[in-house]
Amino acid sequence: MIVLDGLPALSAFRLERINRDLERRGLRSRLLEAWNVYFIAGDAGAAEPDRGPLCEVLRATPGAPKSATLWVVPRLGTISPWSSKATDILHGCGFAVRRVEHGVAFLIERVPAPDAPAWQQLVRVLHDPMTQSVLTRLTDAAGLFRDGAPGALGRIALGADAAAALEAANRRLGLALSADEIDYLAARYRELGRDPTDAELMMFAQANSEHCRHKVFNADWTIDGVAQARSLFAMIKHTHARAPQHTLSAYRDNAAIVEGSVGRRFFADPQSGKYGIVEESIPYAIKVETHNHPTAIAPFPGAATGAGGEIRDEGAAGRGGKPKAGLTGFTTSDLRIPELPRPWERERPLPPRLASAFEIMRDGPLGAAAFNNEFGRPCLGGYFRTFEAECRDPTLRRGYDKPIMIAGGLANLRPAHVAKRPLAPGDLVIVLGGPAMLIGLGGGAASSVAGGDSSAELDFASVQRDNAEM
């Protein structure tokens, strides 16, 4: 592994902002310097690449790396979005490298002992525990390139009491299964005459989670003791059933598709290959989705992949749309801006592992805008609002500690691409993409429980990699 120091990682303004944050937390530590560090793993059997050209591409210095207090690197066991792009660039330049990763070195004055509570506060300011790791020895960075062996497929022994065994697995694996789902699984596996695997239960939990299925919106409900005729989702569908005008596709694809106006398009004819102007109607797709729990756990990548998922659904509408413009929205609890307290804000404990409303509004909009911009689609508008309410019970206060993060947008399509072609028996289905590395898998279950009630491991699994180019 080659380690190279790079340019300063933080401006004087950001250094001072971090130092003010440390001071507010009562820490004596002071951040003196921060610089980029690059970790390069060479191709097996290949000679070490020439450091001169490598330093030119990375804007690094060729000497030995400087001493630092600690290094913040991508979470060990993952591949960062930066690495995916930078490794492709190095391969394109002809370097024989397996992978390159990027971290930040910090030089700190008055460092607490690693086993002291002040150390945990210090590193919490300097890194995001969901997506990054902290190293105190530079040699530990070799873990960035360590490949783990695939885990063995596990089976859950149902025994005489299948429901109890499934409930225990539900708690251990963090599946957020409801009681009726556990009863359903117990009955189905009795019919199959075998025990379930952990992979089967995980996939069932994600596909049937509140995050993916929105079961609450289909639930029976009452107002002041009066049963309502329609569920929330049925009410939404009822609007479309009563007034379907101009709607070409709804409730059966990734985004709704609406009739558009007639326009002129310039493109190549697929048969002749000649460019020309075609006048035709231009339907458009509209889409809004939320990415609440991931944004609460890691605001920048959580909001970024919320915008990315919405872009994906526009592009996957029908037989393919062209994303054109986006919007984002955020609803949080009171901001509690450091050094700017407001009269209506009351200090109180916040759910563990969730970012504060201030951190969400500081980093979340930047993440959403960054994904839009990297993809090449403008994010034209948005909103944010805060809300907390006192309750009759003085110990209870309601607010959006788990925020609402909304991503929406528009795309257009060709008329022939509005509907997907139906699959027929015998058709070959090809799955593209990967490796998933379990990132994002688990997000459905983690998003389906109250803030702070899921495990740290499941919270991490709910955060995806914000990589618009890939």
XYZ file of C-alpha atoms in Angstrom:
470
model
C 0.000 0.000 0.000
C 1.290 3.454 -0.968
C 0.337 6.406 1.280
C 0.640 9.963 -0.065
C -0.194 13.266 1.601
C -2.161 15.788 -0.416
C -3.378 19.377 -0.227
C -5.134 20.969 2.794
C -8.584 19.443 3.310
C -10.293 22.315 5.159
C -10.420 26.072 4.673
C -9.534 28.393 7.550
C -13.276 29.073 7.968
C -14.135 25.384 8.342
C -11.211 24.805 10.732
C -12.481 27.617 12.928
C -16.058 26.312 12.749
C -14.924 22.898 13.994
C -12.919 24.486 16.793
C -15.961 26.489 17.900
C -17.971 23.263 17.918
C -15.320 21.580 20.092
C -15.370 24.546 22.476
C -19.173 24.456 22.744
C -18.949 20.823 23.800
C -16.550 21.733 26.590
C -13.534 20.080 24.948
C -10.023 21.492 25.389
C -8.812 19.984 22.096
C -8.032 22.277 19.178
C -7.738 21.312 15.515
C -4.483 22.703 14.110
C -4.376 21.274 10.583
C -6.203 18.883 8.237
C -4.931 17.530 4.923
C -5.931 14.975 2.307
C -4.308 11.551 2.332
C -4.392 9.002 -0.503
C -4.089 5.235 -0.045
C -3.164 3.239 -3.150
C -3.283 -0.568 -3.417
C -1.223 -1.869 -6.338
C -2.240 -4.619 -8.733
C -1.113 -8.052 -7.551
C 2.119 -9.027 -9.288
C 2.561 -5.621 -10.936
C 5.447 -3.260 -10.244
C 4.787 -0.269 -8.009
C 3.503 2.634 -10.148
C 5.806 5.603 -10.790
C 5.134 7.989 -7.910
C 5.953 11.110 -9.897
C 3.047 10.916 -12.373
C 0.826 9.429 -9.639
C 1.440 12.487 -7.445
C 0.671 14.785 -10.378
C -2.727 13.172 -10.972
C -3.647 13.101 -7.261
C -2.010 16.469 -6.480
C -0.011 14.753 -3.749
C 3.524 15.090 -2.380
C 5.993 12.255 -3.081
C 7.628 12.109 0.376
C 6.713 10.059 3.430
C 3.380 10.982 5.016
C 3.452 13.438 7.930
C 2.571 12.467 11.482
C -1.033 13.087 12.461
C -3.219 12.603 15.513
C -5.807 10.550 13.640
C -7.031 9.725 10.151
C -10.682 9.686 9.029
C -11.246 7.228 6.172
C -14.274 5.613 4.469
C -15.866 2.983 6.669
C -13.692 -0.120 6.606
C -15.265 -2.824 4.468
C -16.860 -0.385 2.004
C -15.765 1.295 -1.232
C -16.377 5.045 -1.256
C -17.983 6.831 -4.226
C -14.782 8.872 -4.546
C -12.795 5.634 -4.870
C -15.004 4.298 -7.674
C -14.452 7.420 -9.749
C -10.781 8.021 -8.903
C -9.814 4.391 -9.554
C -11.431 4.595 -13.007
C -9.429 7.760 -13.709
C -6.137 6.128 -12.662
C -6.896 3.077 -14.829
C -7.630 5.415 -17.727
C -4.238 7.062 -17.176
C -2.529 3.674 -17.415
C -1.624 3.160 -13.723
C -1.426 -0.466 -12.574
C -3.390 -0.029 -9.345
C -6.109 -2.144 -7.807
C -7.840 0.726 -6.020
C -7.231 4.172 -4.541
C -8.964 5.564 -1.456
C -9.060 8.998 0.109
C -8.994 10.093 3.734
C -8.283 13.158 5.851
C -5.458 13.467 8.392
C -6.035 15.655 11.481
C -3.374 17.233 13.676
C -4.929 18.070 17.041
C -3.675 19.854 20.136
C -4.534 18.547 23.628
C -5.938 15.153 22.639
C -7.931 13.216 25.277
C -7.119 9.594 26.033
C -8.820 7.126 23.620
C -10.745 5.545 26.516
C -12.055 8.891 27.823
C -15.604 10.160 27.090
C -14.037 13.335 25.650
C -12.381 11.223 22.933
C -15.769 9.974 21.739
C -17.067 13.552 21.595
C -13.982 14.639 19.656
C -14.200 11.966 16.966
C -17.978 12.464 16.672
C -17.305 16.043 15.570
C -14.681 14.944 13.040
C -16.406 12.027 11.316
C -19.727 10.426 10.396
C -19.804 7.027 12.155
C -22.271 5.643 9.615
C -19.981 6.127 6.620
C -16.486 6.679 8.044
C -13.932 5.053 10.354
C -11.333 6.708 12.604
C -7.772 5.349 12.604
C -5.104 6.198 15.179
C -2.374 4.278 13.329
C -1.624 4.801 9.671
C -0.882 1.092 9.175
C -4.533 0.302 10.006
C -5.496 1.873 6.653
C -4.586 -1.480 5.064
C -8.059 -2.535 6.224
C -9.501 -0.377 3.434
C -8.369 -2.995 0.896
C -9.031 -6.166 2.883
C -11.529 -8.471 1.208
C -13.792 -10.371 3.586
C -14.963 -13.913 2.952
C -18.692 -14.310 2.212
C -20.670 -15.280 5.294
C -22.334 -18.648 5.535
C -26.069 -18.876 4.833
C -27.850 -19.227 8.153
C -31.052 -21.123 8.928
C -33.539 -20.291 11.644
C -34.696 -23.469 13.358
C -38.457 -23.101 13.848
C -38.890 -26.124 16.109
C -42.175 -26.668 17.892
C -42.985 -22.956 18.280
C -42.371 -21.359 14.872
C -43.804 -17.970 15.864
C -41.492 -17.679 18.882
C -38.449 -18.663 16.792
C -39.343 -16.090 14.137
C -39.905 -13.392 16.767
C -36.441 -14.092 18.199
C -34.928 -13.841 14.697
C -36.925 -10.659 14.147
C -35.254 -9.025 17.169
C -31.774 -10.410 16.417
C -31.729 -9.446 12.725
C -33.632 -6.169 13.127
C -36.340 -7.110 10.612
C -39.203 -4.954 11.999
C -41.739 -7.710 11.188
C -45.283 -7.213 12.458
C -47.175 -9.874 14.391
C -49.374 -10.808 11.418
C -46.292 -11.146 9.190
C -44.686 -13.504 11.713
C -47.878 -15.604 11.772
C -47.944 -15.615 7.957
C -44.304 -16.767 7.727
C -44.824 -19.463 10.349
C -47.780 -20.868 8.399
C -46.011 -20.740 5.021
C -42.842 -22.474 6.241
C -44.942 -25.169 7.917
C -46.522 -25.764 4.487
C -43.074 -25.887 2.872
C -41.866 -28.307 5.517
C -38.515 -26.584 6.097
C -36.787 -23.815 8.048
C -36.229 -20.357 6.542
C -32.799 -18.914 5.768
C -31.662 -15.573 7.151
C -31.424 -14.245 3.578
C -35.059 -15.175 2.871
C -36.264 -13.433 6.031
C -34.174 -10.326 5.287
C -35.565 -10.019 1.758
C -39.136 -10.584 2.969
C -38.645 -7.922 5.656
C -37.378 -5.317 3.195
C -39.994 -5.969 0.501
C -42.819 -5.865 3.068
C -41.474 -3.041 5.223
C -43.412 0.134 5.888
C -40.707 1.941 3.903
C -41.504 -0.068 0.745
C -45.155 -1.056 1.113
C -46.628 1.897 3.071
C -48.920 -0.442 4.997
C -50.058 2.304 7.372
C -51.557 4.131 4.389
C -53.665 1.040 3.623
C -54.826 0.507 7.205
C -58.357 0.860 8.544
C -58.696 3.962 10.696
C -61.190 6.024 12.708
C -61.727 9.704 13.492
C -63.396 10.420 16.854
C -64.547 6.807 16.947
C -66.095 6.856 13.470
C -64.708 4.254 11.028
C -63.609 5.813 7.745
C -64.816 4.315 4.480
C -61.433 4.448 2.756
C -57.839 4.048 3.822
C -55.482 6.971 3.232
C -54.119 5.322 0.103
C -57.629 4.519 -1.149
C -58.517 8.188 -0.721
C -55.563 9.158 -2.925
C -56.563 6.580 -5.540
C -60.193 7.739 -5.337
C -59.160 11.152 -6.632
C -57.660 9.530 -9.707
C -60.669 7.224 -10.157
C -63.013 10.241 -10.169
C -60.850 12.441 -12.410
C -58.436 10.375 -14.520
C -58.258 12.940 -17.307
C -54.837 13.400 -18.916
C -53.277 10.580 -16.833
C -51.492 7.954 -18.927
C -50.058 5.841 -16.093
C -50.634 5.855 -12.333
C -50.078 3.415 -9.434
C -48.394 0.777 -11.575
C -44.902 2.107 -12.244
C -42.081 4.052 -10.647
C -43.663 7.426 -11.463
C -46.963 8.771 -12.752
C -47.067 9.763 -16.424
C -49.259 12.606 -17.664
C -50.204 13.833 -21.121
C -48.007 16.657 -22.398
C -48.112 19.155 -25.199
C -46.894 18.670 -28.774
C -43.267 19.568 -29.357
C -40.465 19.262 -31.910
C -37.559 16.935 -31.214
C -34.250 16.515 -33.042
C -32.732 13.029 -33.041
C -31.469 10.250 -35.285
C -33.931 7.850 -36.901
C -33.117 4.363 -35.547
C -33.603 2.770 -38.972
C -31.719 5.158 -41.268
C -29.362 6.738 -38.736
C -30.155 10.180 -40.170
C -30.937 13.126 -37.900
C -34.169 15.033 -38.361
C -36.953 16.902 -36.593
C -39.899 14.877 -35.308
C -43.086 16.549 -34.149
C -44.924 14.500 -31.522
C -46.615 14.719 -28.148
C -44.240 14.781 -25.161
C -45.690 13.046 -22.070
C -44.048 13.850 -18.771
C -43.447 11.862 -15.598
C -43.830 13.283 -12.094
C -42.375 11.680 -8.995
C -41.946 12.425 -5.296
C -40.420 10.112 -2.708
C -39.044 10.365 0.801
C -35.717 9.325 2.312
C -36.393 10.105 5.949
C -34.460 7.583 8.026
C -31.222 7.632 5.966
C -31.210 11.444 6.118
C -31.611 11.258 9.907
C -28.659 8.866 10.192
C -26.252 10.508 7.714
C -27.719 13.769 6.339
C -25.479 14.326 3.297
C -25.509 10.805 1.743
C -29.024 10.143 3.037
C -30.488 13.165 1.252
C -28.227 12.632 -1.764
C -29.474 9.092 -2.349
C -33.035 10.266 -1.750
C -32.623 12.570 -4.743
C -30.835 9.773 -6.613
C -33.650 7.296 -6.002
C -36.176 9.766 -7.326
C -34.030 10.372 -10.425
C -33.813 6.585 -10.862
C -37.598 6.272 -10.768
C -38.053 8.986 -13.377
C -35.540 7.251 -15.637
C -37.267 3.904 -15.045
C -40.803 5.183 -15.696
C -42.393 3.265 -18.546
C -39.628 2.163 -20.902
C -37.402 5.042 -19.867
C -37.767 8.745 -19.196
C -35.297 11.625 -19.305
C -34.980 13.381 -15.904
C -35.192 17.137 -16.373
C -35.563 19.069 -13.098
C -35.851 18.349 -9.390
C -36.921 19.732 -6.042
C -36.173 18.845 -2.418
C -37.925 19.481 0.867
C -37.124 19.038 4.555
C -39.277 19.052 7.686
C -37.365 18.832 10.981
C -37.737 19.516 14.667
C -36.632 22.903 16.033
C -33.192 23.748 14.659
C -31.479 24.753 17.946
C -28.766 26.600 16.035
C -25.623 26.808 18.175
C -25.159 30.315 19.601
C -28.598 31.360 18.275
C -31.238 29.988 20.695
C -34.864 30.897 19.991
C -37.520 31.510 22.689
C -39.711 28.584 21.588
C -36.916 25.993 21.590
C -36.685 23.743 24.629
C -33.658 21.590 25.365
C -34.507 17.902 25.594
C -32.909 14.511 24.908
C -32.801 13.516 21.229
C -33.008 9.952 19.846
C -29.639 8.183 19.842
C -27.652 8.018 16.580
C -29.916 10.501 14.774
C -28.379 13.736 13.544
C -29.711 16.950 15.062
C -32.126 19.129 13.096
C -29.337 21.691 12.681
C -26.959 19.059 11.231
C -29.701 17.804 8.894
C -30.424 21.288 7.541
C -26.718 22.112 7.311
C -25.728 18.993 5.346
C -28.902 17.452 3.866
C -29.715 20.127 1.238
C -26.061 20.090 0.123
C -26.228 16.316 -0.394
C -29.449 16.489 -2.390
C -28.147 19.358 -4.534
C -24.810 17.585 -5.036
C -26.443 14.448 -6.458
C -28.668 16.507 -8.762
C -25.718 18.537 -10.007
C -23.392 15.543 -10.492
C -26.099 13.740 -12.416
C -26.518 16.827 -14.589
C -30.082 17.696 -13.610
C -30.820 21.059 -11.966
C -32.567 21.156 -8.604
C -34.798 24.176 -9.120
C -36.707 24.546 -5.892
C -37.508 23.286 -2.448
C -38.730 24.122 1.017
C -37.956 23.519 4.647
C -39.969 23.945 7.798
C -39.534 23.125 11.460
C -42.201 21.895 13.866
C -42.444 20.914 17.515
C -45.611 20.883 19.610
C -46.270 20.874 23.339
C -48.727 18.210 24.488
C -51.146 17.992 27.381
C -48.715 15.541 28.936
C -45.827 17.842 29.989
C -43.340 15.000 29.525
C -44.339 14.600 25.867
C -43.265 16.807 22.979
C -43.973 15.995 19.337
C -41.677 16.900 16.485
C -39.799 15.644 13.448
C -36.668 14.199 15.078
C -36.729 11.688 12.258
C -37.073 14.294 9.489
C -39.216 14.272 6.397
C -36.851 14.439 3.420
C -38.727 14.809 0.137
C -37.194 14.468 -3.325
C -39.274 15.170 -6.403
C -38.880 15.945 -10.047
C -40.009 15.886 -13.657
C -38.981 13.837 -16.681
C -40.253 13.532 -20.236
C -40.772 10.471 -22.424
C -41.594 9.519 -25.970
C -45.221 8.380 -26.478
C -44.146 4.824 -27.364
C -42.263 4.549 -24.048
C -45.134 5.285 -21.656
C -45.899 1.627 -20.851
C -43.516 -1.214 -20.133
C -43.815 -4.304 -22.297
C -45.380 -7.222 -20.388
C -43.196 -10.168 -19.414
C -44.163 -13.600 -20.737
C -43.270 -17.079 -19.451
C -39.805 -17.999 -20.623
C -38.519 -14.420 -20.884
C -34.968 -13.941 -19.639
C -34.606 -11.408 -16.802
C -31.174 -9.780 -16.486
C -30.167 -8.022 -13.260
C -27.638 -5.218 -13.751
C -25.557 -3.505 -11.075
C -23.549 -4.195 -7.949
C -21.742 -4.925 -5.786
C -24.389 -3.964 -3.227
C -22.191 -4.673 -0.152
C -25.436 -4.671 1.881
C -25.448 -0.840 1.775
C -29.057 0.229 1.514
C -30.235 -3.307 2.277
C -31.874 -3.084 5.673
C -33.073 0.432 5.079
C -36.679 -0.697 4.777
C -36.670 -2.344 8.189
C -34.651 0.461 9.811
C -37.076 3.056 8.436
C -40.082 1.130 9.757
C -39.400 1.591 13.472
C -39.260 4.602 15.767
C -36.157 6.749 15.657
C -33.349 5.207 17.701
C -35.148 1.868 18.183
C -33.204 -0.058 15.532
C -29.665 -1.376 15.955
C -26.605 0.645 14.960
C -25.763 -2.003 12.356
C -29.200 -1.717 10.763
C -29.005 2.070 10.831
C -25.719 1.891 8.936
C -27.232 -0.527 6.425
C -29.942 2.012 5.621
C -27.439 4.556 4.261
C -26.448 4.183 0.618
C -23.503 5.481 -1.395
C -24.129 8.808 -3.078
C -22.449 8.185 -6.429
C -24.310 10.007 -9.191
C -21.782 9.194 -11.907
C -21.837 5.444 -11.265
